[in-house]
Amino acid sequence: MDITIAIDAMGGDHGPHVTVPAALRALKEDEQLNIVLVGLEDTIQAELKSHKATTSPRLRIHHASEVVLMDESPQSAMKNKKDSSMRVAINLTKSGEANACVSAGNTGALMATARFVLKTLPGIERPAIASALPSEKGSTYMLDLGANADCTAEQLLQFAVMGAMLVSCVEHKPNPSIGLLNIGSEDIKGNEVVKRTGELLRESHLNFYGNIEGDDIFKGTTDLVVCDGFVGNVALKTTEGLAHMMGKFLTQEFKKNWLSKLMALCAMPVLKAFKKRLDPRRYNGASFLGLRGVVVKSHGGADAFAFYHAIHVAIEEARNGVLRRITEQLEIEHIQKDTTIAPVTAEN
């Protein structure tokens, strides 16, 4: 199935120096992929030339005259930069010229612009941010990771539906298990919102495992972890900080003296394998779920390898119909309240 991805080529800390080589790699590995590089045409052309590449029927440039800065306010980006590479990439997704868009740009501006342009799916009150985290069993998906600090039980149920369909598409798991992040596994634990969410999930048609605790995230107890954006973001940043600390401590210990350096040399194959297994670049690509179009956010400091993985996430979502699956599951759960909105066209 042919897929077209619109890439905000100017977004992130490195812009075309990262987005262009990542796009070229994705095109090389997927013969049914088409890419539109959105941004300053001269700059993109120069980067393509440095990689001895040119435009083609599968790779084209769509000029956009403006760039959203990484520290720019969402309001400013939406009001003052309507021809930004970010906005134009999202517009291409809305019009159906692209099946998805990928950006490493300003998170707040990307979410605000995507929500304004694409709107939310029928039955979805708020979009949520979902991403994969490494676990003992491969990876565990988690949402929300920061878009919604306060949520109702009904909104958390919507997150569960969206996250389950994401895992189903990207990981090819037909009935992914869902865990509700809590302070204990018992049904009586947690605040009133979490308790009510548990009740709704048990009444749903989803594969609800039950309450899980923080350590279950990395055990891989469930395929998906559901929580509000406040808890999810704290958990994510805590994980990143712990990983950084462990890496720093390990390096310090191996550099202590000549004997520890020798031991490090002997352990190098194991250390390389360990680093590869936990490489955050392999998990790059956060999905903005609940919108009427596929939008994937890459880390702003991503290199080409990491950005390639974000493109891969967008391809899997678009190719496997994540929007259609979410819509269908919302109907099954009887939470598709608005039936007057026109059908989603991003995947047509």
Short mmCIF file of C-alpha atoms in Angstrom, two decimals:
data_model
loop_
_atom_site.label_atom_id
_atom_site.label_comp_id
_atom_site.label_asym_id
_atom_site.label_seq_id
_atom_site.Cartn_x
_atom_site.Cartn_y
_atom_site.Cartn_z
CA MET A 1 0.00 0.00 0.00
CA ASP A 2 1.44 3.34 -1.08
CA ILE A 3 1.84 5.85 1.75
CA THR A 4 2.74 9.53 1.58
CA ILE A 5 4.36 11.20 4.58
CA ALA A 6 4.68 14.99 4.90
CA ILE A 7 7.82 15.87 6.84
CA ASP A 8 8.40 19.20 8.54
CA ALA A 9 11.95 19.37 7.20
CA MET A 10 12.83 22.53 9.14
CA GLY A 11 11.68 21.38 12.60
CA GLY A 12 13.90 20.37 15.51
CA ASP A 13 17.33 21.45 16.65
CA HIS A 14 19.05 20.37 13.42
CA GLY A 15 16.43 20.78 10.68
CA PRO A 16 17.28 19.39 7.21
CA HIS A 17 20.63 18.01 8.41
CA VAL A 18 18.58 15.35 10.22
CA THR A 19 15.23 15.20 8.46
CA VAL A 20 16.58 14.80 4.92
CA PRO A 21 18.95 11.85 5.51
CA ALA A 22 16.27 10.16 7.62
CA ALA A 23 13.78 10.58 4.78
CA LEU A 24 16.25 9.17 2.27
CA ARG A 25 16.80 6.11 4.43
CA ALA A 26 13.06 5.56 4.82
CA LEU A 27 12.56 5.79 1.06
CA LYS A 28 15.36 3.30 0.44
CA GLU A 29 13.83 0.75 2.80
CA ASP A 30 10.20 1.09 1.72
CA GLU A 31 9.42 0.99 -2.00
CA GLN A 32 5.78 1.93 -1.39
CA LEU A 33 6.67 5.11 0.48
CA ASN A 34 6.43 8.66 -0.87
CA ILE A 35 7.74 11.66 1.04
CA VAL A 36 7.03 15.39 0.82
CA LEU A 37 9.76 17.51 2.41
CA VAL A 38 8.14 20.73 3.59
CA GLY A 39 10.24 23.83 4.21
CA LEU A 40 12.66 26.30 2.64
CA GLU A 41 13.22 24.87 -0.83
CA ASP A 42 16.77 26.15 -1.36
CA THR A 43 17.91 24.83 2.01
CA ILE A 44 16.36 21.41 1.41
CA GLN A 45 17.80 21.22 -2.10
CA ALA A 46 21.28 21.99 -0.74
CA GLU A 47 20.95 19.20 1.84
CA LEU A 48 19.77 16.73 -0.80
CA LYS A 49 22.75 17.68 -2.96
CA SER A 50 25.14 17.00 -0.07
CA HIS A 51 23.77 13.45 0.01
CA LYS A 52 23.98 13.15 -3.79
CA ALA A 53 20.21 12.89 -3.97
CA THR A 54 17.59 14.68 -6.04
CA THR A 55 13.83 15.01 -6.09
CA SER A 56 11.85 12.30 -7.83
CA PRO A 57 8.24 11.09 -8.17
CA ARG A 58 8.63 9.54 -4.70
CA LEU A 59 10.45 12.51 -3.12
CA ARG A 60 9.28 16.06 -3.66
CA ILE A 61 9.69 19.42 -1.97
CA HIS A 62 6.78 21.62 -0.92
CA HIS A 63 8.04 25.13 -0.24
CA ALA A 64 7.06 26.83 3.02
CA SER A 65 8.46 30.28 3.70
CA GLU A 66 8.43 30.27 7.52
CA VAL A 67 9.88 28.21 10.37
CA VAL A 68 8.47 27.78 13.88
CA LEU A 69 11.23 28.31 16.43
CA MET A 70 11.77 25.75 19.18
CA ASP A 71 11.06 28.31 21.92
CA GLU A 72 8.20 30.05 20.15
CA SER A 73 4.83 30.20 21.88
CA PRO A 74 2.03 28.09 20.37
CA GLN A 75 -0.14 31.20 20.05
CA SER A 76 2.54 33.06 18.10
CA ALA A 77 3.16 30.11 15.80
CA MET A 78 -0.54 29.73 14.99
CA LYS A 79 -1.28 33.43 14.56
CA ASN A 80 1.84 34.72 12.86
CA LYS A 81 3.26 31.79 10.89
CA LYS A 82 0.53 30.34 8.74
CA ASP A 83 3.07 29.39 6.05
CA SER A 84 5.43 27.59 8.43
CA SER A 85 6.80 24.19 7.47
CA MET A 86 4.94 22.74 10.45
CA ARG A 87 1.57 24.25 9.49
CA VAL A 88 1.91 23.34 5.81
CA ALA A 89 2.82 19.71 6.62
CA ILE A 90 -0.31 19.46 8.77
CA ASN A 91 -2.38 21.12 6.02
CA LEU A 92 -1.18 18.47 3.55
CA THR A 93 -2.39 15.81 5.95
CA LYS A 94 -5.77 17.46 6.30
CA SER A 95 -6.25 17.77 2.54
CA GLY A 96 -5.39 14.12 2.00
CA GLU A 97 -2.25 14.87 -0.04
CA ALA A 98 -0.35 13.12 2.75
CA ASN A 99 -1.43 10.22 4.95
CA ALA A 100 0.54 11.51 7.96
CA CYS A 101 2.98 14.19 9.02
CA VAL A 102 6.13 14.02 11.13
CA SER A 103 7.80 16.94 12.90
CA ALA A 104 10.62 17.42 15.39
CA GLY A 105 9.47 20.96 16.05
CA ASN A 106 8.10 22.78 19.08
CA THR A 107 5.77 20.33 20.88
CA GLY A 108 3.30 22.92 22.10
CA ALA A 109 3.05 24.60 18.72
CA LEU A 110 2.69 21.26 16.94
CA MET A 111 -0.13 20.09 19.22
CA ALA A 112 -1.96 23.42 19.11
CA THR A 113 -1.66 23.72 15.33
CA ALA A 114 -2.60 20.10 14.68
CA ARG A 115 -5.64 20.36 16.92
CA PHE A 116 -6.73 23.63 15.29
CA VAL A 117 -6.27 22.39 11.71
CA LEU A 118 -7.30 18.75 11.98
CA LYS A 119 -9.81 18.87 14.85
CA THR A 120 -10.49 15.83 17.04
CA LEU A 121 -12.14 12.56 16.10
CA PRO A 122 -15.85 12.15 16.93
CA GLY A 123 -16.15 11.12 20.57
CA ILE A 124 -12.67 12.30 21.57
CA GLU A 125 -12.65 15.24 23.95
CA ARG A 126 -8.88 15.74 24.14
CA PRO A 127 -5.91 14.50 22.11
CA ALA A 128 -3.25 12.56 24.02
CA ILE A 129 0.46 11.90 23.53
CA ALA A 130 1.54 8.26 23.37
CA SER A 131 4.96 6.68 22.96
CA ALA A 132 6.83 3.41 23.45
CA LEU A 133 9.17 2.75 26.35
CA PRO A 134 11.66 -0.14 26.62
CA SER A 135 10.56 -3.05 28.78
CA GLU A 136 11.68 -6.57 29.67
CA LYS A 137 9.36 -7.89 26.98
CA GLY A 138 10.39 -5.44 24.26
CA SER A 139 8.36 -2.28 24.60
CA THR A 140 5.41 -0.88 26.49
CA TYR A 141 3.27 1.98 25.20
CA MET A 142 2.11 4.71 27.54
CA LEU A 143 -0.30 7.63 27.40
CA ASP A 144 -0.93 10.40 28.19
CA LEU A 145 2.62 11.75 28.41
CA GLY A 146 1.88 15.39 29.06
CA ALA A 147 -0.92 16.82 26.96
CA ASN A 148 -3.61 16.67 29.69
CA ALA A 149 -2.73 17.25 33.32
CA ASP A 150 -6.29 16.76 34.61
CA CYS A 151 -8.57 14.13 33.14
CA THR A 152 -11.98 12.64 33.79
CA ALA A 153 -12.56 8.90 33.90
CA GLU A 154 -14.36 9.13 30.55
CA GLN A 155 -11.35 10.82 28.97
CA LEU A 156 -9.02 8.13 30.34
CA LEU A 157 -11.29 5.52 28.76
CA GLN A 158 -10.92 7.38 25.46
CA PHE A 159 -7.14 7.31 25.93
CA ALA A 160 -7.31 3.55 26.47
CA VAL A 161 -9.24 3.09 23.22
CA MET A 162 -6.78 5.23 21.25
CA GLY A 163 -3.71 3.64 22.81
CA ALA A 164 -4.96 0.11 22.25
CA MET A 165 -5.59 0.79 18.57
CA LEU A 166 -2.13 2.38 18.27
CA VAL A 167 -0.45 -0.72 19.72
CA SER A 168 -2.59 -2.91 17.49
CA CYS A 169 -1.39 -1.02 14.40
CA VAL A 170 2.28 -0.43 15.20
CA GLU A 171 3.05 -3.68 17.02
CA HIS A 172 0.57 -5.83 15.07
CA LYS A 173 -1.09 -7.12 18.24
CA PRO A 174 -4.81 -7.73 17.63
CA ASN A 175 -5.90 -7.51 21.28
CA PRO A 176 -3.30 -5.60 23.33
CA SER A 177 -3.52 -5.71 27.11
CA ILE A 178 -4.19 -2.48 29.01
CA GLY A 179 -3.02 -1.52 32.47
CA LEU A 180 -4.30 1.43 34.50
CA LEU A 181 -1.43 3.10 36.34
CA ASN A 182 -2.22 3.25 40.05
CA ILE A 183 -0.63 3.14 43.51
CA GLY A 184 -1.66 -0.48 43.96
CA SER A 185 -3.14 -3.39 42.06
CA GLU A 186 -6.29 -3.65 44.19
CA ASP A 187 -9.53 -2.19 42.82
CA ILE A 188 -10.02 -0.10 45.97
CA LYS A 189 -6.71 1.76 45.51
CA GLY A 190 -6.30 5.19 43.91
CA ASN A 191 -8.28 8.39 43.74
CA GLU A 192 -11.90 8.58 42.64
CA VAL A 193 -11.04 9.28 38.99
CA VAL A 194 -8.80 6.23 38.75
CA LYS A 195 -11.36 4.03 40.52
CA ARG A 196 -14.09 5.16 38.15
CA THR A 197 -11.78 4.63 35.17
CA GLY A 198 -11.19 1.07 36.33
CA GLU A 199 -14.94 0.48 36.40
CA LEU A 200 -15.36 1.85 32.88
CA LEU A 201 -12.50 -0.27 31.55
CA ARG A 202 -13.91 -3.42 33.14
CA GLU A 203 -17.24 -2.70 31.45
CA SER A 204 -15.60 -2.05 28.07
CA HIS A 205 -14.76 -4.45 25.24
CA LEU A 206 -11.05 -3.73 25.66
CA ASN A 207 -8.53 -6.24 27.03
CA PHE A 208 -8.24 -4.67 30.49
CA TYR A 209 -5.63 -6.34 32.68
CA GLY A 210 -6.36 -4.23 35.75
CA ASN A 211 -4.45 -1.78 37.90
CA ILE A 212 -0.67 -1.78 37.60
CA GLU A 213 2.09 0.00 39.50
CA GLY A 214 5.09 1.97 38.27
CA ASP A 215 7.46 -1.00 38.18
CA ASP A 216 5.07 -2.84 35.84
CA ILE A 217 5.86 -0.34 33.09
CA PHE A 218 9.33 -1.77 32.59
CA LYS A 219 8.40 -5.34 33.43
CA GLY A 220 6.16 -5.21 30.38
CA THR A 221 3.19 -6.47 32.40
CA THR A 222 0.81 -4.94 29.85
CA ASP A 223 1.17 -3.74 26.28
CA LEU A 224 -0.32 -0.34 27.14
CA VAL A 225 -0.25 1.85 30.26
CA VAL A 226 -2.98 4.46 30.74
CA CYS A 227 -2.70 7.50 33.00
CA ASP A 228 -3.29 11.24 32.95
CA GLY A 229 -0.71 13.58 31.46
CA PHE A 230 0.57 14.83 34.82
CA VAL A 231 1.46 11.35 36.07
CA GLY A 232 2.66 10.19 32.66
CA ASN A 233 5.03 13.10 32.15
CA VAL A 234 6.49 12.77 35.64
CA ALA A 235 7.03 9.04 35.06
CA LEU A 236 8.65 9.68 31.68
CA LYS A 237 11.01 12.39 32.93
CA THR A 238 11.91 10.28 35.99
CA THR A 239 12.80 7.42 33.66
CA GLU A 240 14.97 9.66 31.50
CA GLY A 241 16.76 11.03 34.56
CA LEU A 242 17.38 7.57 35.99
CA ALA A 243 18.76 6.30 32.68
CA HIS A 244 21.10 9.29 32.46
CA MET A 245 22.31 8.79 36.03
CA MET A 246 22.94 5.08 35.55
CA GLY A 247 24.90 5.70 32.37
CA LYS A 248 26.99 8.37 34.08
CA PHE A 249 27.70 6.20 37.13
CA LEU A 250 28.68 3.24 34.94
CA THR A 251 31.10 5.40 32.95
CA GLN A 252 32.65 6.80 36.16
CA GLU A 253 33.17 3.34 37.63
CA PHE A 254 34.84 1.97 34.50
CA LYS A 255 37.20 4.98 34.38
CA LYS A 256 38.31 4.79 38.01
CA ASN A 257 41.68 3.07 37.48
CA TRP A 258 43.62 0.95 35.01
CA LEU A 259 42.01 -2.28 36.25
CA SER A 260 38.47 -0.98 35.81
CA LYS A 261 39.43 0.31 32.35
CA LEU A 262 40.69 -3.16 31.44
CA MET A 263 37.45 -4.66 32.72
CA ALA A 264 35.52 -2.18 30.62
CA LEU A 265 37.46 -3.28 27.54
CA CYS A 266 36.61 -6.93 28.24
CA ALA A 267 32.97 -6.05 28.81
CA MET A 268 32.71 -3.87 25.70
CA PRO A 269 30.57 -6.32 23.63
CA VAL A 270 28.09 -6.64 26.51
CA LEU A 271 28.05 -2.87 27.08
CA LYS A 272 27.39 -2.22 23.39
CA ALA A 273 24.54 -4.72 23.35
CA PHE A 274 23.12 -3.15 26.53
CA LYS A 275 23.35 0.34 25.05
CA LYS A 276 21.66 -0.77 21.83
CA ARG A 277 18.81 -2.42 23.73
CA LEU A 278 18.08 0.75 25.71
CA ASP A 279 18.92 3.24 22.95
CA PRO A 280 16.20 5.92 23.25
CA ARG A 281 16.55 6.68 19.54
CA ARG A 282 14.90 3.35 18.76
CA TYR A 283 11.78 4.49 20.65
CA ASN A 284 11.61 7.95 19.10
CA GLY A 285 8.26 9.06 17.75
CA ALA A 286 5.39 10.15 19.98
CA SER A 287 1.90 9.87 18.49
CA PHE A 288 -0.65 12.65 18.86
CA LEU A 289 -3.76 10.49 19.18
CA GLY A 290 -7.35 11.66 18.87
CA LEU A 291 -6.85 13.98 15.91
CA ARG A 292 -8.50 13.53 12.54
CA GLY A 293 -5.11 12.86 10.98
CA VAL A 294 -1.89 11.04 11.85
CA VAL A 295 0.68 13.30 13.52
CA VAL A 296 3.96 11.99 14.96
CA LYS A 297 6.31 14.10 17.07
CA SER A 298 10.03 13.39 17.01
CA HIS A 299 12.32 14.51 19.81
CA GLY A 300 13.71 17.95 18.98
CA GLY A 301 17.32 16.84 19.44
CA ALA A 302 16.92 13.64 17.42
CA ASP A 303 19.62 12.56 15.00
CA ALA A 304 18.88 10.99 11.61
CA PHE A 305 18.62 7.47 13.07
CA ALA A 306 16.08 8.58 15.67
CA PHE A 307 14.07 10.66 13.20
CA TYR A 308 13.92 7.67 10.85
CA HIS A 309 12.18 5.72 13.63
CA ALA A 310 9.62 8.51 14.01
CA ILE A 311 8.90 8.27 10.28
CA HIS A 312 8.48 4.50 10.68
CA VAL A 313 5.85 5.04 13.41
CA ALA A 314 3.89 7.35 11.09
CA ILE A 315 4.08 4.82 8.26
CA GLU A 316 2.74 2.01 10.46
CA GLU A 317 -0.12 4.15 11.78
CA ALA A 318 -1.18 5.33 8.33
CA ARG A 319 -0.73 2.01 6.56
CA ASN A 320 -2.64 0.04 9.19
CA GLY A 321 -5.50 2.51 9.53
CA VAL A 322 -5.14 3.73 13.11
CA LEU A 323 -7.79 6.45 12.61
CA ARG A 324 -10.32 3.99 11.24
CA ARG A 325 -9.62 1.53 14.06
CA ILE A 326 -10.03 4.19 16.73
CA THR A 327 -13.30 5.34 15.20
CA GLU A 328 -14.63 1.79 15.00
CA GLN A 329 -13.64 1.01 18.59
CA LEU A 330 -15.27 4.21 19.83
CA GLU A 331 -18.49 3.06 18.18
CA ILE A 332 -18.19 -0.34 19.86
CA GLU A 333 -17.75 1.36 23.24
CA HIS A 334 -20.74 3.66 22.51
CA ILE A 335 -18.71 6.81 23.15
CA GLN A 336 -18.84 8.28 19.66
CA LYS A 337 -21.12 11.16 20.57
CA ASP A 338 -20.84 13.42 17.53
CA THR A 339 -22.24 11.82 14.38
CA THR A 340 -22.54 15.02 12.36
CA ILE A 341 -18.83 15.42 11.58
CA ALA A 342 -17.74 14.38 8.09
CA PRO A 343 -15.81 11.09 7.79
CA VAL A 344 -12.03 11.14 8.27
CA THR A 345 -10.26 11.58 4.94
CA ALA A 346 -6.60 11.50 5.94
CA GLU A 347 -6.31 7.82 5.13
CA ASN A 348 -8.26 7.87 1.86
#
